[in-house]
Tab-separated table of C-alpha atoms and ligand atoms in Angstrom:
chain	number	residue	atom	x	y	z
A	1	MET	CA	28.425	-156.775	13.659
A	2	MET	CA	26.898	-158.747	16.523
A	3	THR	CA	23.159	-158.472	16.885
A	4	ALA	CA	21.239	-159.680	19.925
A	5	PRO	CA	19.373	-162.898	19.211
A	6	ILE	CA	15.642	-162.713	18.603
A	7	TYR	CA	13.486	-165.218	20.443
A	8	ASN	CA	10.107	-166.003	18.961
A	9	PHE	CA	7.469	-167.015	21.514
A	10	SER	CA	4.624	-167.258	19.002
A	11	ALA	CA	1.969	-169.891	19.704
A	12	GLY	CA	1.819	-170.746	16.009
A	13	PRO	CA	2.971	-170.580	13.319
A	14	ALA	CA	5.927	-170.794	15.613
A	15	VAL	CA	9.678	-170.845	15.971
A	16	LEU	CA	11.664	-173.284	13.816
A	17	PRO	CA	15.271	-174.388	14.327
A	18	GLU	CA	17.580	-171.901	12.657
A	19	SER	CA	19.582	-174.718	11.055
A	20	VAL	CA	16.402	-175.963	9.361
A	21	LEU	CA	15.699	-172.544	7.880
A	22	ARG	CA	19.326	-172.271	6.734
A	23	THR	CA	19.134	-175.638	5.009
A	24	ALA	CA	15.881	-174.643	3.334
A	25	GLN	CA	17.535	-171.413	2.222
A	26	SER	CA	20.543	-173.170	0.752
A	27	GLU	CA	18.295	-175.639	-1.067
A	28	MET	CA	15.748	-173.080	-2.206
A	29	PHE	CA	16.823	-172.949	-5.846
A	30	ASP	CA	18.370	-176.366	-6.193
A	31	TYR	CA	17.282	-179.289	-4.070
A	32	ASN	CA	19.960	-181.954	-3.976
A	33	GLY	CA	21.343	-181.251	-7.457
A	34	THR	CA	17.969	-181.506	-9.186
A	35	GLY	CA	18.073	-177.885	-10.348
A	36	PHE	CA	14.595	-177.403	-8.857
A	37	SER	CA	13.184	-175.972	-5.691
A	38	VAL	CA	11.075	-178.428	-3.704
A	39	MET	CA	8.353	-175.812	-4.090
A	40	THR	CA	8.261	-176.220	-7.855
A	41	MET	CA	8.621	-179.952	-8.357
A	42	SER	CA	5.878	-182.449	-9.076
A	43	HIS	CA	4.478	-184.254	-6.083
A	44	ARG	CA	4.587	-187.352	-8.312
A	45	SER	CA	8.328	-187.053	-8.898
A	46	ASP	CA	10.706	-189.630	-7.417
A	47	VAL	CA	12.463	-186.824	-5.577
A	48	PHE	CA	9.350	-185.721	-3.739
A	49	ALA	CA	8.244	-189.322	-3.167
A	50	SER	CA	11.546	-189.809	-1.375
A	51	ILE	CA	11.051	-186.650	0.729
A	52	LEU	CA	7.611	-187.866	1.805
A	53	TYR	CA	8.836	-191.393	2.483
A	54	HIS	CA	11.706	-190.249	4.665
A	55	ALA	CA	9.555	-187.717	6.527
A	56	GLU	CA	7.166	-190.519	7.423
A	57	GLN	CA	9.931	-192.954	8.386
A	58	ASP	CA	11.680	-190.381	10.557
A	59	LEU	CA	8.413	-189.469	12.287
A	60	ARG	CA	7.776	-193.171	12.902
A	61	GLN	CA	11.220	-193.544	14.407
A	62	LEU	CA	10.898	-190.438	16.597
A	63	MET	CA	7.461	-191.309	17.986
A	64	GLY	CA	7.852	-195.084	17.982
A	65	ILE	CA	4.749	-195.467	15.814
A	66	PRO	CA	3.752	-199.157	15.637
A	67	ASP	CA	3.400	-200.860	12.225
A	68	ASN	CA	-0.369	-201.148	12.568
A	69	TYR	CA	-0.706	-197.361	12.434
A	70	LYS	CA	-0.932	-195.362	9.199
A	71	VAL	CA	0.583	-191.897	8.889
A	72	LEU	CA	-0.935	-189.212	6.670
A	73	PHE	CA	0.108	-185.646	5.905
A	74	LEU	CA	-3.182	-183.930	5.093
A	75	GLN	CA	-4.307	-180.345	4.596
A	76	GLY	CA	-6.976	-178.262	6.311
A	77	GLY	CA	-5.263	-177.850	9.665
A	78	ALA	CA	-6.255	-179.364	12.971
A	79	SER	CA	-9.650	-177.658	12.655
A	80	ALA	CA	-10.562	-179.814	9.663
A	81	GLN	CA	-9.864	-182.889	11.773
A	82	PHE	CA	-12.589	-181.909	14.251
A	83	ASN	CA	-15.067	-182.924	11.546
A	84	GLN	CA	-13.037	-185.401	9.537
A	85	VAL	CA	-12.712	-187.787	12.486
A	86	VAL	CA	-16.493	-187.739	12.900
A	87	MET	CA	-17.134	-188.236	9.171
A	88	ASN	CA	-14.812	-191.209	9.035
A	89	PHE	CA	-15.183	-192.955	12.376
A	90	ALA	CA	-18.691	-192.246	13.645
A	91	GLY	CA	-20.765	-193.749	10.809
A	92	GLY	CA	-23.228	-196.260	12.276
A	93	PHE	CA	-22.708	-194.899	15.801
A	94	ARG	CA	-25.099	-192.729	17.776
A	95	ARG	CA	-22.680	-191.117	20.144
A	96	VAL	CA	-19.289	-189.435	20.228
A	97	ASP	CA	-17.750	-188.436	23.553
A	98	SER	CA	-16.070	-185.063	23.747
A	99	VAL	CA	-13.901	-183.789	26.573
A	100	VAL	CA	-13.791	-180.003	26.866
A	101	THR	CA	-10.741	-178.628	28.644
A	102	GLY	CA	-10.112	-175.241	27.024
A	103	ASN	CA	-10.410	-173.142	23.902
A	104	TRP	CA	-9.592	-175.770	21.263
A	105	SER	CA	-11.599	-178.663	22.638
A	106	LYS	CA	-14.504	-176.253	23.099
A	107	ILE	CA	-14.349	-175.306	19.432
A	108	ALA	CA	-14.022	-178.969	18.480
A	109	HIS	CA	-17.064	-179.757	20.599
A	110	SER	CA	-19.096	-177.037	18.876
A	111	GLN	CA	-18.181	-178.322	15.418
A	112	MET	CA	-18.152	-182.111	15.622
A	113	GLY	CA	-21.918	-182.542	15.441
A	114	LYS	CA	-22.281	-180.660	12.165
A	115	LEU	CA	-23.167	-182.897	9.202
A	116	SER	CA	-23.489	-185.811	11.608
A	117	ASP	CA	-26.479	-187.582	13.156
A	118	CYS	CA	-24.427	-188.465	16.228
A	119	THR	CA	-24.974	-186.932	19.615
A	120	ILE	CA	-21.815	-185.184	20.685
A	121	HIS	CA	-21.817	-185.967	24.373
A	122	LEU	CA	-20.007	-183.615	26.728
A	123	ALA	CA	-18.008	-186.190	28.665
A	124	ALA	CA	-16.266	-183.625	30.871
A	125	ASP	CA	-16.447	-179.848	31.118
A	126	GLY	CA	-13.318	-178.173	32.415
A	127	GLY	CA	-14.871	-174.753	31.881
A	128	ARG	CA	-17.811	-175.408	34.156
A	129	ASP	CA	-15.856	-177.354	36.774
A	130	TYR	CA	-12.523	-175.538	36.861
A	131	ALA	CA	-12.859	-172.340	34.804
A	132	TYR	CA	-10.064	-173.865	32.691
A	133	THR	CA	-7.548	-173.655	35.502
A	134	ASP	CA	-7.402	-177.415	35.987
A	135	LEU	CA	-8.129	-180.550	33.968
A	136	PRO	CA	-10.864	-183.127	34.556
A	137	PRO	CA	-9.059	-186.383	35.435
A	138	VAL	CA	-9.598	-189.200	32.965
A	139	GLU	CA	-11.368	-191.229	35.695
A	140	SER	CA	-14.083	-188.549	35.802
A	141	TRP	CA	-14.843	-188.581	32.061
A	142	ASP	CA	-18.377	-189.795	31.407
A	143	ILE	CA	-17.774	-192.221	28.558
A	144	GLY	CA	-20.234	-194.549	26.858
A	145	ARG	CA	-18.972	-197.969	25.880
A	146	ASP	CA	-21.030	-197.639	22.713
A	147	SER	CA	-19.454	-194.316	21.683
A	148	ALA	CA	-17.667	-194.108	18.349
A	149	PHE	CA	-14.655	-192.550	20.068
A	150	VAL	CA	-13.546	-190.125	22.769
A	151	HIS	CA	-12.100	-186.822	21.568
A	152	PHE	CA	-9.777	-184.696	23.682
A	153	VAL	CA	-7.019	-182.100	23.396
A	154	ILE	CA	-3.899	-183.113	25.311
A	155	ASN	CA	-2.358	-179.618	25.463
A	156	GLU	CA	-4.618	-176.576	25.448
A	157	THR	CA	-2.585	-173.962	23.595
A	158	VAL	CA	-4.671	-170.961	24.703
A	159	HIS	CA	-5.401	-171.779	28.350
A	160	GLY	CA	-1.942	-173.207	28.999
A	161	LEU	CA	-3.155	-176.578	30.278
A	162	GLN	CA	-1.628	-179.979	29.635
A	163	TYR	CA	-2.323	-183.483	30.836
A	164	GLY	CA	0.932	-184.258	32.647
A	165	GLU	CA	0.029	-187.892	32.779
A	166	VAL	CA	-1.261	-189.009	29.399
A	167	PRO	CA	-4.922	-190.107	29.673
A	168	LYS	CA	-5.469	-193.777	28.963
A	169	LEU	CA	-8.635	-195.811	28.536
A	170	GLY	CA	-9.152	-199.531	29.059
A	171	ALA	CA	-9.035	-201.913	26.096
A	172	ASP	CA	-12.814	-202.394	26.242
A	173	MET	CA	-13.423	-198.658	25.883
A	174	PRO	CA	-13.869	-196.627	22.685
A	175	PRO	CA	-10.688	-195.410	20.974
A	176	LEU	CA	-9.096	-192.147	22.067
A	177	VAL	CA	-8.861	-189.460	19.394
A	178	CYS	CA	-6.297	-186.891	20.447
A	179	ASP	CA	-5.568	-183.401	19.156
A	180	MET	CA	-1.826	-183.212	19.823
A	181	SER	CA	-1.189	-180.065	17.763
A	182	SER	CA	0.714	-178.060	20.337
A	183	GLU	CA	2.737	-180.809	21.992
A	184	ILE	CA	3.464	-183.522	19.445
A	185	LEU	CA	7.114	-184.645	19.674
A	186	SER	CA	7.682	-182.672	22.879
A	187	ARG	CA	7.676	-185.720	25.163
A	188	ARG	CA	7.524	-189.492	24.944
A	189	ILE	CA	4.031	-190.900	24.528
A	190	ASN	CA	2.815	-194.393	23.760
A	191	VAL	CA	1.091	-194.208	20.373
A	192	ALA	CA	-0.639	-197.527	21.018
A	193	ASP	CA	-2.726	-195.826	23.746
A	194	PHE	CA	-4.525	-193.864	21.011
A	195	GLY	CA	-6.862	-194.706	18.158
A	196	VAL	CA	-6.020	-191.506	16.333
A	197	ILE	CA	-3.501	-188.722	16.900
A	198	TYR	CA	-3.635	-185.578	14.804
A	199	ALA	CA	-1.649	-182.356	14.826
A	200	GLY	CA	-1.408	-179.237	12.717
A	201	ALA	CA	2.265	-178.810	11.837
A	202	GLN	CA	2.614	-175.138	12.659
A	203	LYS	CA	3.100	-175.456	16.425
A	204	ASN	CA	5.870	-177.937	16.994
A	205	ILE	CA	6.774	-179.293	13.564
A	206	GLY	CA	6.942	-176.884	10.661
A	207	PRO	CA	5.056	-174.288	8.659
A	208	SER	CA	1.268	-174.302	8.460
A	209	GLY	CA	-0.278	-176.308	5.651
A	210	ALA	CA	0.425	-179.883	6.694
A	211	THR	CA	-1.597	-181.800	9.257
A	212	ILE	CA	-0.262	-185.066	10.592
A	213	VAL	CA	-2.822	-187.800	11.188
A	214	ILE	CA	-1.799	-191.107	12.752
A	215	ILE	CA	-4.516	-193.759	12.536
A	216	ARG	CA	-4.788	-197.249	13.975
A	217	GLU	CA	-5.314	-199.446	10.946
A	218	ASP	CA	-8.459	-201.276	12.047
A	219	LEU	CA	-10.347	-197.981	12.346
A	220	LEU	CA	-10.061	-197.521	8.591
A	221	ASP	CA	-12.700	-200.241	8.195
A	222	ARG	CA	-15.176	-197.662	9.494
A	223	CYS	CA	-14.547	-195.225	6.630
A	224	SER	CA	-17.597	-195.380	4.399
A	225	ASP	CA	-17.377	-195.179	0.591
A	226	ARG	CA	-20.017	-192.476	0.818
A	227	ILE	CA	-17.466	-190.063	2.258
A	228	PRO	CA	-15.995	-187.983	-0.565
A	229	ASP	CA	-12.493	-189.275	-1.286
A	230	VAL	CA	-10.806	-186.003	-0.396
A	231	TRP	CA	-12.172	-186.350	3.168
A	232	ASN	CA	-11.837	-190.099	3.336
A	233	TYR	CA	-8.843	-191.349	5.326
A	234	ARG	CA	-9.016	-194.716	3.585
A	235	SER	CA	-8.663	-193.089	0.167
A	236	HIS	CA	-5.610	-191.180	1.309
A	237	VAL	CA	-4.073	-194.330	2.787
A	238	GLN	CA	-4.818	-196.358	-0.353
A	239	LYS	CA	-3.139	-193.687	-2.495
A	240	GLN	CA	-0.138	-193.507	-0.126
A	241	GLY	CA	-0.819	-189.890	0.751
A	242	MET	CA	-1.031	-188.907	-2.926
A	243	TYR	CA	-4.792	-188.925	-3.446
A	244	ASN	CA	-4.397	-185.283	-4.382
A	245	THR	CA	-1.524	-182.820	-4.166
A	246	PRO	CA	-0.175	-182.822	-0.629
A	247	ALA	CA	1.367	-179.729	0.991
A	248	THR	CA	4.746	-180.492	-0.536
A	249	TYR	CA	6.826	-177.657	0.861
A	250	PRO	CA	5.522	-177.878	4.459
A	251	ILE	CA	6.157	-181.636	4.339
A	252	TYR	CA	9.722	-181.002	3.182
A	253	ILE	CA	10.306	-178.581	6.081
A	254	ALA	CA	8.692	-181.029	8.511
A	255	GLY	CA	11.152	-183.645	7.250
A	256	LEU	CA	14.055	-181.297	7.983
A	257	VAL	CA	12.677	-180.722	11.490
A	258	PHE	CA	12.451	-184.474	12.078
A	259	ARG	CA	16.114	-184.857	11.094
A	260	TRP	CA	17.001	-181.958	13.385
A	261	LEU	CA	15.146	-183.683	16.240
A	262	GLN	CA	17.109	-186.865	15.619
A	263	SER	CA	20.370	-184.915	15.675
A	264	GLN	CA	19.364	-183.383	19.029
A	265	GLY	CA	18.827	-186.752	20.667
A	266	GLY	CA	15.191	-187.314	19.720
A	267	VAL	CA	12.040	-186.937	21.757
A	268	ARG	CA	13.665	-188.166	24.965
A	269	GLN	CA	16.151	-185.295	24.902
A	270	MET	CA	13.395	-182.809	23.950
A	271	GLU	CA	11.406	-183.967	26.956
A	272	THR	CA	14.353	-183.321	29.270
A	273	VAL	CA	14.983	-179.835	27.890
A	274	ASN	CA	11.275	-178.949	27.721
A	275	THR	CA	10.814	-179.980	31.348
A	276	LEU	CA	13.717	-177.785	32.399
A	277	LYS	CA	12.503	-174.800	30.345
A	278	ALA	CA	8.989	-174.986	31.792
A	279	LYS	CA	10.214	-175.519	35.355
A	280	THR	CA	12.549	-172.518	35.087
A	281	LEU	CA	9.819	-170.245	33.751
A	282	TYR	CA	7.097	-171.302	36.204
A	283	GLU	CA	9.544	-170.888	39.084
A	284	ALA	CA	10.242	-167.337	37.935
A	285	ILE	CA	6.498	-166.618	37.887
A	286	ASP	CA	5.843	-168.242	41.262
A	287	SER	CA	8.783	-166.537	42.966
A	288	SER	CA	7.822	-163.025	41.812
A	289	GLY	CA	5.913	-162.334	45.029
A	290	GLY	CA	2.621	-162.165	43.142
A	291	PHE	CA	3.776	-159.652	40.539
A	292	TYR	CA	3.366	-162.318	37.849
A	293	ARG	CA	0.620	-164.907	38.156
A	294	ASN	CA	-0.343	-168.099	36.415
A	295	PRO	CA	-3.833	-169.373	37.273
A	296	VAL	CA	-3.305	-173.053	36.471
A	297	ARG	CA	-3.020	-175.731	39.128
A	298	PRO	CA	0.632	-176.896	39.069
A	299	ASP	CA	-0.064	-180.475	37.859
A	300	ALA	CA	-2.034	-179.213	34.894
A	301	ARG	CA	0.394	-176.543	33.722
A	302	SER	CA	1.486	-176.761	30.110
A	303	LYS	CA	5.165	-177.243	29.363
A	304	MET	CA	4.594	-175.761	25.907
A	305	ASN	CA	2.395	-172.688	26.419
A	306	VAL	CA	3.065	-170.749	29.607
A	307	ILE	CA	0.471	-168.080	30.334
A	308	PHE	CA	1.060	-165.323	32.865
A	309	SER	CA	-0.145	-161.854	33.665
A	310	THR	CA	0.456	-158.986	36.080
A	311	GLY	CA	-3.260	-158.736	36.749
A	312	ASN	CA	-3.232	-155.258	35.206
A	313	ALA	CA	-4.161	-155.014	31.523
A	314	ASP	CA	-2.228	-151.777	30.955
A	315	LEU	CA	0.899	-153.205	32.530
A	316	ASP	CA	0.531	-156.405	30.502
A	317	GLU	CA	0.341	-154.332	27.351
A	318	ARG	CA	3.464	-152.446	28.386
A	319	PHE	CA	5.209	-155.763	28.991
A	320	ALA	CA	4.245	-157.014	25.554
A	321	GLN	CA	5.532	-153.833	23.923
A	322	GLU	CA	8.766	-153.456	25.871
A	323	SER	CA	9.708	-157.109	25.557
A	324	THR	CA	9.556	-156.715	21.788
A	325	THR	CA	12.261	-154.056	21.880
A	326	ARG	CA	14.498	-156.603	23.660
A	327	GLY	CA	14.130	-159.214	20.952
A	328	LEU	CA	11.499	-161.187	22.872
A	329	GLN	CA	8.810	-161.494	20.246
A	330	LEU	CA	5.104	-162.322	20.189
A	331	LEU	CA	4.504	-162.670	23.919
A	332	ARG	CA	1.079	-161.052	23.822
A	333	GLY	CA	-1.568	-163.472	25.111
A	334	TYR	CA	-4.499	-164.889	23.190
A	335	LYS	CA	-6.908	-162.119	22.186
A	336	SER	CA	-9.805	-163.170	24.423
A	337	LEU	CA	-7.627	-164.007	27.461
A	338	GLY	CA	-5.225	-161.075	27.507
A	339	GLY	CA	-2.027	-161.235	29.542
A	340	MET	CA	1.078	-162.904	28.162
A	341	ARG	CA	1.802	-166.271	26.694
A	342	ALA	CA	5.252	-167.710	26.158
A	343	SER	CA	5.128	-170.663	23.806
A	344	ILE	CA	8.300	-172.625	24.389
A	345	TYR	CA	8.165	-175.382	21.798
A	346	ASN	CA	11.020	-177.751	20.922
A	347	ALA	CA	12.844	-175.156	18.826
A	348	MET	CA	12.954	-172.590	21.671
A	349	PRO	CA	16.345	-172.936	23.356
A	350	LEU	CA	16.783	-172.688	27.125
A	351	GLN	CA	18.642	-169.411	26.493
A	352	GLY	CA	15.403	-167.920	25.142
A	353	VAL	CA	13.609	-168.764	28.377
A	354	GLU	CA	16.507	-167.348	30.394
A	355	ALA	CA	16.415	-164.121	28.385
A	356	LEU	CA	12.693	-163.857	29.075
A	357	ILE	CA	13.213	-164.403	32.799
A	358	ASP	CA	15.923	-161.718	32.903
A	359	PHE	CA	13.533	-159.292	31.259
A	360	MET	CA	10.694	-160.251	33.617
A	361	ALA	CA	12.885	-159.499	36.644
A	362	GLU	CA	13.998	-156.184	35.211
A	363	PHE	CA	10.426	-155.217	34.293
A	364	GLN	CA	9.304	-156.033	37.826
A	365	ARG	CA	12.088	-153.856	39.277
A	366	ARG	CA	10.825	-150.940	37.244
A	367	TYR	CA	7.079	-151.406	37.696
A	368	GLY	CA	6.679	-153.697	40.724
B	1	PLP	C1	-3.700	-174.250	16.790
B	1	PLP	C2	-4.549	-175.355	17.253
B	1	PLP	C3	-5.660	-175.800	16.506
B	1	PLP	C4	-6.094	-175.143	15.227
B	1	PLP	O1	-5.200	-175.429	14.220
B	1	PLP	P1	-5.475	-174.993	12.707
B	1	PLP	O2	-4.351	-175.699	12.010
B	1	PLP	O3	-5.392	-173.516	12.660
B	1	PLP	O4	-6.795	-175.513	12.308
B	1	PLP	C5	-6.380	-176.866	17.001
B	1	PLP	N1	-6.036	-177.475	18.138
B	1	PLP	C6	-4.982	-177.080	18.882
B	1	PLP	C7	-4.659	-177.793	20.155
B	1	PLP	C8	-4.213	-176.003	18.456
B	1	PLP	O5	-3.155	-175.610	19.192
C-alpha cells in the first residue's frame, strides 16, 4: 500500500534523513558484527572510540575545520553553552559583548552574567531597533577591544532571522563566539572567522543530547583550573572528549548524518538546495497577495526557519490543524509568537517544501 509521505517541519528535535534512521534501525541490535547496540556499549570500547573519531573527522572535513581548532561533543544543549563560554573564556576580563537579535540571543544575554563578575554589555539590540524583523549590521555592534569575546546567534530559530553575510570582526578585535545551533552545516562558513562555534545537535545534526563545540586552540589557555572539570573545556580536550560519559548514541547518529551529508555532496550542495527551498517558500508567501505574510526584511530572512502567518490567529490555528491531516507536520509557530513556522533544515527535501506550497495555495483558495 502506498502512503503519502509525511514531512516534518519541526524546529527541533527535527527531521533526520530517512536513510540514517533506517541504518540505525538495522544496526540497533548488532552494530557492525559486535553483537551489541551502540546504546549499550562502553564509551571506552574501541568500537565507540572509532565512532567518535570518525564523527569528528567527518565533521572536520565537512566544515573545513582548521587543525588549530578542537572539536568537542558535550552535553547540556546549547543553553549550557551560554554560561560555559563565560566560565571558560571570561576569567580575568571585565566585559563580555552580547548581540541580541531574537529569542535565543535574548535568553543567552539574560543568562551569561550569572556566576560571573563580568559586565554583559548589550552590544546591539535588534528588539529595540527592529522589533526582531531585521538584524543589526556587524558594523553597528558596540564592541570593546578589551572584551573577553562577542557572543551572537547567527540564525534565530524563533524569529526566523539569519545573517545572510556571516559577521566578521577584525583580527585586533575580541573573538566571536557563535551559537550556530539552527544552521550549522547548512551553508559554507569560514571557521577561522570564529573563536568558538557551538550548536545543539537536535536542529540540523541529530537527536538531542549532543552539543558540538568547536574551539580555537589558543583560547583554551584561558580556562582556569578553578572551573570544575565537567564544565572545563580544557579538561574535555585533554581527555579527548572522554572526561566523562559522552552522549554515545546521539554522537553515533550525528556520525551517520555526517556520512549522509558527504554522500549528498557536502555542505556546498546543501547550501544550493537550502537556498532554493527558502527562495521557493518565501516567493510563495510574497506572491499570495497579502494572505500570507512574513515580517522579516528580505536580506535578514532565515533559510532554515521560515515564519509566516495569515494575520488571523483563528485562521492560523486552522492552518496548523488542517496541514497535519495532509502529512505536513509541526508547522505551528513558536508559542509566544503564534502563526506558522516551517523549519526546512538539511534533511527536508525540496518536495516537502513543494507539498507545503501546494497546501498553502489550496488553503488560500478556501479561506482567502
Ligand atoms: C534550540 C536553540 C537553543 C537551545 O538549545 P537547547 O539544546 O535546548 O539548549 C539555543 N540556541 C539556538 C539558536 C537554538 O535554535
